[in-house]
CSV table of C-alpha atoms in Angstrom, one decimal:
chain,number,residue,atom,x,y,z
A,1,MET,CA,98.8,110.1,77.4
A,2,LYS,CA,98.3,107.9,80.4
A,3,GLN,CA,94.7,107.1,81.3
A,4,ASP,CA,93.6,105.4,84.5
A,5,VAL,CA,90.3,104.5,86.2
A,6,PHE,CA,89.3,103.9,89.8
A,7,ALA,CA,88.9,100.3,90.6
A,8,ARG,CA,86.1,99.5,93.0
A,9,ARG,CA,85.4,96.2,94.8
A,10,GLY,CA,82.2,95.9,96.9
A,11,GLY,CA,81.7,99.7,97.0
A,12,PHE,CA,85.2,100.3,98.2
A,13,ILE,CA,87.9,102.1,96.1
A,14,VAL,CA,90.9,99.8,95.9
A,15,GLY,CA,93.1,102.0,93.8
A,16,TRP,CA,93.9,103.1,90.2
A,17,LYS,CA,94.2,100.7,87.3
A,18,PRO,CA,95.5,101.7,83.9
A,19,LEU,CA,93.3,101.4,80.9
A,20,PRO,CA,94.5,98.8,78.3
A,21,ILE,CA,94.6,101.2,75.3
A,22,GLY,CA,96.4,99.4,72.5
A,23,ILE,CA,96.8,96.2,74.4
A,24,ASP,CA,95.4,93.2,72.5
A,25,ASP,CA,96.8,90.3,74.6
A,26,PHE,CA,94.5,89.0,77.4
A,27,LYS,CA,97.4,87.4,79.3
A,28,LYS,CA,99.2,90.8,79.3
A,29,LEU,CA,96.1,92.5,80.6
A,30,ILE,CA,95.9,90.2,83.6
A,31,GLU,CA,99.6,90.0,84.4
A,32,GLN,CA,100.2,93.8,84.2
A,33,GLY,CA,97.0,94.7,86.1
A,34,TYR,CA,95.1,96.6,83.5
A,35,TYR,CA,91.4,97.4,84.0
A,36,TYR,CA,89.3,95.1,81.9
A,37,LEU,CA,85.5,94.6,81.7
A,38,ASP,CA,84.2,91.6,79.8
A,39,LYS,CA,80.6,92.4,78.9
A,40,SER,CA,80.3,89.3,76.7
A,41,LEU,CA,81.1,86.9,79.6
A,42,LEU,CA,83.4,85.0,77.1
A,43,ILE,CA,86.4,85.2,79.3
A,44,ARG,CA,84.5,83.5,82.2
A,45,TRP,CA,83.6,80.7,79.8
A,46,LEU,CA,87.2,80.3,78.7
A,47,THR,CA,88.7,80.1,82.1
């Protein structure tokens, strides 16, 4: 089952992004364009 979400930037819809169900590699999330929301702000601190 494919699941997608709308991606918004600045109030504008910029397209569909797939949800990273079953993906546990952050590099793969970024490279393959998955939707990701880091509520912990840990990724910002790491980059």
